[in-house]
Amino acid sequence: MTTDLSALRRDYSRRPLNESDCDADPLRQFQKWLDEALSVDGMIEPNAMSLATATREGVPSVRMVLLKGFDERGFRFFTNYESRKAAELEANPRAALCIWWGALERQVRIEGTIERTTTEESDEYFHSRPWYSQIGAAASRQSHPIARREELEQRTLALVARHANQKVPRPDTWGGYRVWPSRIEFWQGRESRLHDRIVYEREAESWRITRLQP
Ligand SMILES: Cc1cc2nc3c(=O)[nH]c(=O)nc-3n(C[C@H](O)[C@H](O)[C@H](O)COP(=O)(O)O)c2cc1C
């Protein structure tokens, strides 16, 4: 016996997305939507996004990460360079991102190629994090098995003792990536599943804008 989800649905009706509302530059369009998401009261982690990667053979995997900035060079997030996602990104440097702003009935999808952020950018962001988060990042070999949680806690305590009242050095195994977008889609929920979808595809000097069927 499982929960019957077949009748669970919601009609979207907040607003349309018209071509005339869309900026010619998808980054400015993204900024506009991000500002609106950030201004919604009670929105949890408005910068959370799913990150899809794939092995060299094309086997996909997906997980949430936090968007930590974007500019014409791409969309930045930070992670462990020895994690499963990093292994996949090093073998196959392409990624897709997906953001769902439910309160606004909006989705943004971003696809592109990947590169690491510079060590300066990784250092700057690492040291902007709370001290205990820096310790936590240094303690964890992300995605690797560990026999018992206590081992992680002991490693953390050892790092706390070692770096007490000091700056935590950024581990070489921790840093950022950016997704340089070739395609960005803005999705706005509409009535009766007739949603609006506006997609930007990168051309040599500009972006081609197309409406897709829902
Ligand atoms: C809301 C949310 C935000 C997250 N943000 C990050 C992040 O910015 N970086 C990160 O490495 N993991 C983040 N995680 C944890 C990842 O989802 C994932 O568990 C971890 O990165 C290991 O993934 P991997 O084994 O596929 O490499 C976040 C999880 C959640 C639920």
Coordinates of C-alpha atoms and ligand atoms in Angstrom, one line a residue:
M1 CA 0.0 0.0 0.0
T2 CA 1.6 3.3 -1.0
T3 CA 0.3 6.9 -0.9
D4 CA -1.9 7.7 -3.9
L5 CA -0.3 10.7 -5.5
S6 CA -2.3 10.6 -8.7
A7 CA -4.7 13.3 -7.6
L8 CA -2.0 15.6 -6.2
R9 CA -1.7 18.5 -8.5
R10 CA -1.7 22.3 -8.4
D11 CA -2.7 24.8 -11.1
Y12 CA -0.2 27.6 -11.6
S13 CA -1.7 31.0 -12.1
R14 CA 0.6 33.7 -10.7
R15 CA 1.8 35.4 -13.8
P16 CA 2.8 35.0 -17.4
L17 CA 6.3 35.1 -18.9
N18 CA 6.1 37.1 -22.2
E19 CA 8.9 37.6 -24.7
S20 CA 8.5 41.3 -24.2
D21 CA 9.3 40.9 -20.4
C22 CA 12.5 39.0 -21.2
D23 CA 15.9 40.8 -21.2
A24 CA 18.0 40.1 -24.3
D25 CA 20.7 38.9 -21.9
P26 CA 19.8 35.8 -19.9
L27 CA 22.2 36.8 -17.0
R28 CA 20.2 40.0 -16.5
Q29 CA 17.0 38.0 -16.8
F30 CA 18.4 35.5 -14.1
Q31 CA 19.3 38.4 -11.9
K32 CA 15.8 39.8 -12.1
W33 CA 14.2 36.4 -11.2
L34 CA 16.8 35.8 -8.4
D35 CA 16.1 39.2 -6.9
E36 CA 12.4 38.4 -6.9
A37 CA 13.1 35.0 -5.3
L38 CA 15.3 36.6 -2.6
S39 CA 12.5 39.0 -1.7
V40 CA 10.0 36.3 -1.0
D41 CA 9.4 36.0 2.7
G42 CA 10.2 32.5 4.1
M43 CA 11.8 31.1 1.0
I44 CA 14.2 28.4 2.2
E45 CA 17.6 28.4 0.4
P46 CA 16.6 30.4 -2.6
N47 CA 20.1 29.8 -4.0
A48 CA 19.7 26.0 -3.8
M49 CA 20.0 24.2 -7.2
S50 CA 20.3 20.6 -8.3
L51 CA 23.5 19.9 -10.1
A52 CA 23.5 17.0 -12.7
T53 CA 26.7 15.5 -13.8
A54 CA 27.6 12.3 -15.7
T55 CA 30.4 9.8 -15.9
R56 CA 32.5 9.6 -19.1
E57 CA 30.1 6.8 -20.1
G58 CA 27.1 9.1 -19.6
V59 CA 25.7 7.6 -16.4
P60 CA 24.0 10.5 -14.7
S61 CA 23.9 11.6 -11.1
V62 CA 22.3 14.6 -9.4
R63 CA 22.4 16.4 -6.0
M64 CA 21.7 19.8 -4.5
V65 CA 24.4 22.5 -4.2
L66 CA 24.3 26.2 -3.4
L67 CA 24.8 28.9 -6.1
K68 CA 27.4 31.3 -4.7
G69 CA 27.6 33.8 -7.5
F70 CA 27.4 34.3 -11.2
D71 CA 28.8 36.5 -13.9
E72 CA 29.6 36.3 -17.6
R73 CA 32.1 33.6 -16.8
G74 CA 29.4 31.3 -15.4
F75 CA 27.5 30.1 -12.3
R76 CA 29.7 29.3 -9.3
F77 CA 29.3 26.6 -6.6
F78 CA 31.8 25.2 -4.1
T79 CA 32.5 21.6 -3.2
N80 CA 35.1 18.9 -2.5
Y81 CA 37.4 18.1 -5.5
E82 CA 37.5 14.5 -4.4
S83 CA 33.8 14.0 -4.2
R84 CA 31.7 11.9 -6.6
K85 CA 30.5 15.0 -8.5
A86 CA 34.0 16.3 -8.9
A87 CA 35.2 12.9 -10.2
E88 CA 32.4 13.0 -12.8
L89 CA 33.1 16.7 -13.7
E90 CA 36.8 16.0 -14.2
A91 CA 36.0 13.1 -16.5
N92 CA 33.2 14.8 -18.3
P93 CA 33.3 18.6 -17.8
R94 CA 29.7 19.3 -18.5
A95 CA 26.9 20.0 -16.1
A96 CA 23.2 21.0 -15.8
L97 CA 21.7 23.0 -13.0
C98 CA 18.0 23.3 -12.1
I99 CA 16.5 25.8 -9.7
W100 CA 12.8 25.6 -8.5
W101 CA 11.4 28.7 -6.9
G102 CA 8.0 27.2 -5.9
A103 CA 6.5 30.3 -4.3
L104 CA 7.0 32.0 -7.7
E105 CA 6.0 28.9 -9.7
R106 CA 9.3 29.2 -11.6
Q107 CA 12.0 26.9 -12.7
V108 CA 15.4 27.9 -14.3
R109 CA 17.5 25.3 -16.1
I110 CA 21.2 26.0 -17.0
E111 CA 23.4 23.8 -19.1
G112 CA 27.0 24.3 -20.0
T113 CA 30.7 23.4 -19.6
I114 CA 32.6 23.3 -16.4
E115 CA 35.8 24.8 -15.2
R116 CA 37.4 25.2 -11.7
T117 CA 37.3 28.6 -10.1
T118 CA 40.8 30.2 -9.5
T119 CA 42.6 29.3 -6.2
E120 CA 42.1 33.0 -5.2
E121 CA 38.3 32.7 -5.6
S122 CA 38.2 29.4 -3.7
D123 CA 40.4 30.9 -0.9
E124 CA 38.2 34.0 -0.7
Y125 CA 35.0 32.0 -0.5
F126 CA 36.4 29.4 1.9
H127 CA 37.6 32.0 4.4
S128 CA 34.2 33.9 4.1
R129 CA 32.5 30.8 5.6
P130 CA 31.9 30.4 9.4
W131 CA 35.0 29.0 11.1
Y132 CA 33.3 25.7 12.0
S133 CA 32.1 25.2 8.4
Q134 CA 35.8 25.6 7.4
I135 CA 36.7 22.9 9.9
G136 CA 33.9 20.7 8.7
A137 CA 35.0 21.0 5.1
A138 CA 38.6 20.1 6.1
A139 CA 37.4 17.1 8.1
S140 CA 35.3 15.5 5.5
R141 CA 36.5 13.4 2.6
Q142 CA 33.2 14.0 0.9
S143 CA 31.5 11.0 -0.8
H144 CA 34.0 8.5 0.7
P145 CA 32.8 5.8 3.0
I146 CA 33.5 6.0 6.7
A147 CA 33.1 3.2 9.2
R148 CA 31.5 5.2 12.1
R149 CA 30.3 8.8 12.6
E150 CA 32.6 9.0 15.6
E151 CA 35.6 8.9 13.4
L152 CA 34.5 12.1 11.6
E153 CA 33.8 13.7 15.0
Q154 CA 37.3 12.8 16.2
R155 CA 38.9 14.1 13.1
T156 CA 36.9 17.3 13.5
L157 CA 38.0 17.7 17.2
A158 CA 41.6 17.2 16.1
L159 CA 41.3 20.0 13.5
V160 CA 39.6 22.3 16.1
A161 CA 42.6 21.7 18.4
R162 CA 45.1 22.2 15.7
H163 CA 43.7 25.4 14.3
A164 CA 42.3 26.9 17.6
N165 CA 42.1 30.7 17.2
Q166 CA 43.7 30.6 13.8
K167 CA 42.7 30.7 10.2
V168 CA 41.9 27.3 8.8
P169 CA 44.0 26.7 5.6
R170 CA 41.8 25.8 2.7
P171 CA 42.4 22.2 1.8
D172 CA 43.7 21.7 -1.8
T173 CA 40.8 19.3 -2.1
W174 CA 38.2 21.9 -1.6
G175 CA 37.2 24.7 -4.1
G176 CA 34.8 25.9 -6.7
Y177 CA 33.5 25.2 -10.1
R178 CA 31.7 27.4 -12.6
V179 CA 29.2 26.3 -15.2
W180 CA 29.7 28.4 -18.4
P181 CA 26.2 28.4 -19.8
S182 CA 25.4 27.5 -23.4
R183 CA 21.6 27.3 -22.7
I184 CA 19.4 28.8 -20.0
E185 CA 15.7 28.2 -19.8
F186 CA 13.1 30.2 -17.8
W187 CA 9.9 28.4 -17.0
Q188 CA 6.9 30.0 -15.6
G189 CA 3.9 27.9 -14.5
R190 CA 0.6 28.8 -16.1
E191 CA -3.0 27.6 -16.0
S192 CA -3.9 24.1 -17.2
R193 CA -0.3 23.1 -17.8
L194 CA 0.1 25.7 -20.6
H195 CA 3.3 26.9 -19.1
D196 CA 5.6 29.5 -20.5
R197 CA 9.1 28.4 -21.5
I198 CA 11.6 30.9 -22.9
V199 CA 15.0 29.4 -23.8
Y200 CA 18.3 31.3 -24.5
E201 CA 20.9 29.5 -26.6
R202 CA 24.4 31.0 -27.0
E203 CA 25.4 32.1 -30.5
A204 CA 28.8 33.6 -31.5
E205 CA 28.1 37.1 -30.1
S206 CA 24.6 37.0 -28.8
W207 CA 21.8 34.8 -27.5
R208 CA 19.0 33.2 -29.6
I209 CA 15.7 33.4 -27.8
T210 CA 13.0 30.8 -28.5
R211 CA 9.7 29.9 -27.0
L212 CA 9.2 26.2 -26.3
Q213 CA 5.9 24.3 -25.9
P214 CA 5.2 23.3 -22.4
Ligands
LIG1 C1 20.1 22.5 0.1 C2 21.4 21.8 0.0 C3 22.6 22.5 -0.4 C4 23.8 21.8 -0.5 N1 24.9 22.6 -1.0 C5 26.1 22.0 -1.2 C6 27.2 22.7 -1.7 O1 27.1 23.9 -2.0 N2 28.3 22.0 -2.0 C7 28.4 20.7 -1.7 O2 29.5 20.1 -1.9 N3 27.4 19.9 -1.2 C8 26.2 20.6 -1.0 N4 25.1 19.8 -0.5 C9 25.3 18.4 -0.3 C10 25.2 17.7 -1.7 O3 23.8 17.6 -2.0 C11 25.8 16.2 -1.7 O4 25.3 15.5 -0.6 C12 27.3 16.3 -1.5 O5 27.9 17.4 -2.2 C13 27.9 15.0 -2.0 O6 27.6 14.8 -3.4 P1 28.4 13.8 -4.4 O7 28.7 12.5 -3.5 O8 27.5 13.5 -5.5 O9 29.6 14.5 -4.8 C14 23.9 20.4 -0.3 C15 22.7 19.7 0.0 C16 21.5 20.4 0.2 C17 20.3 19.6 0.6

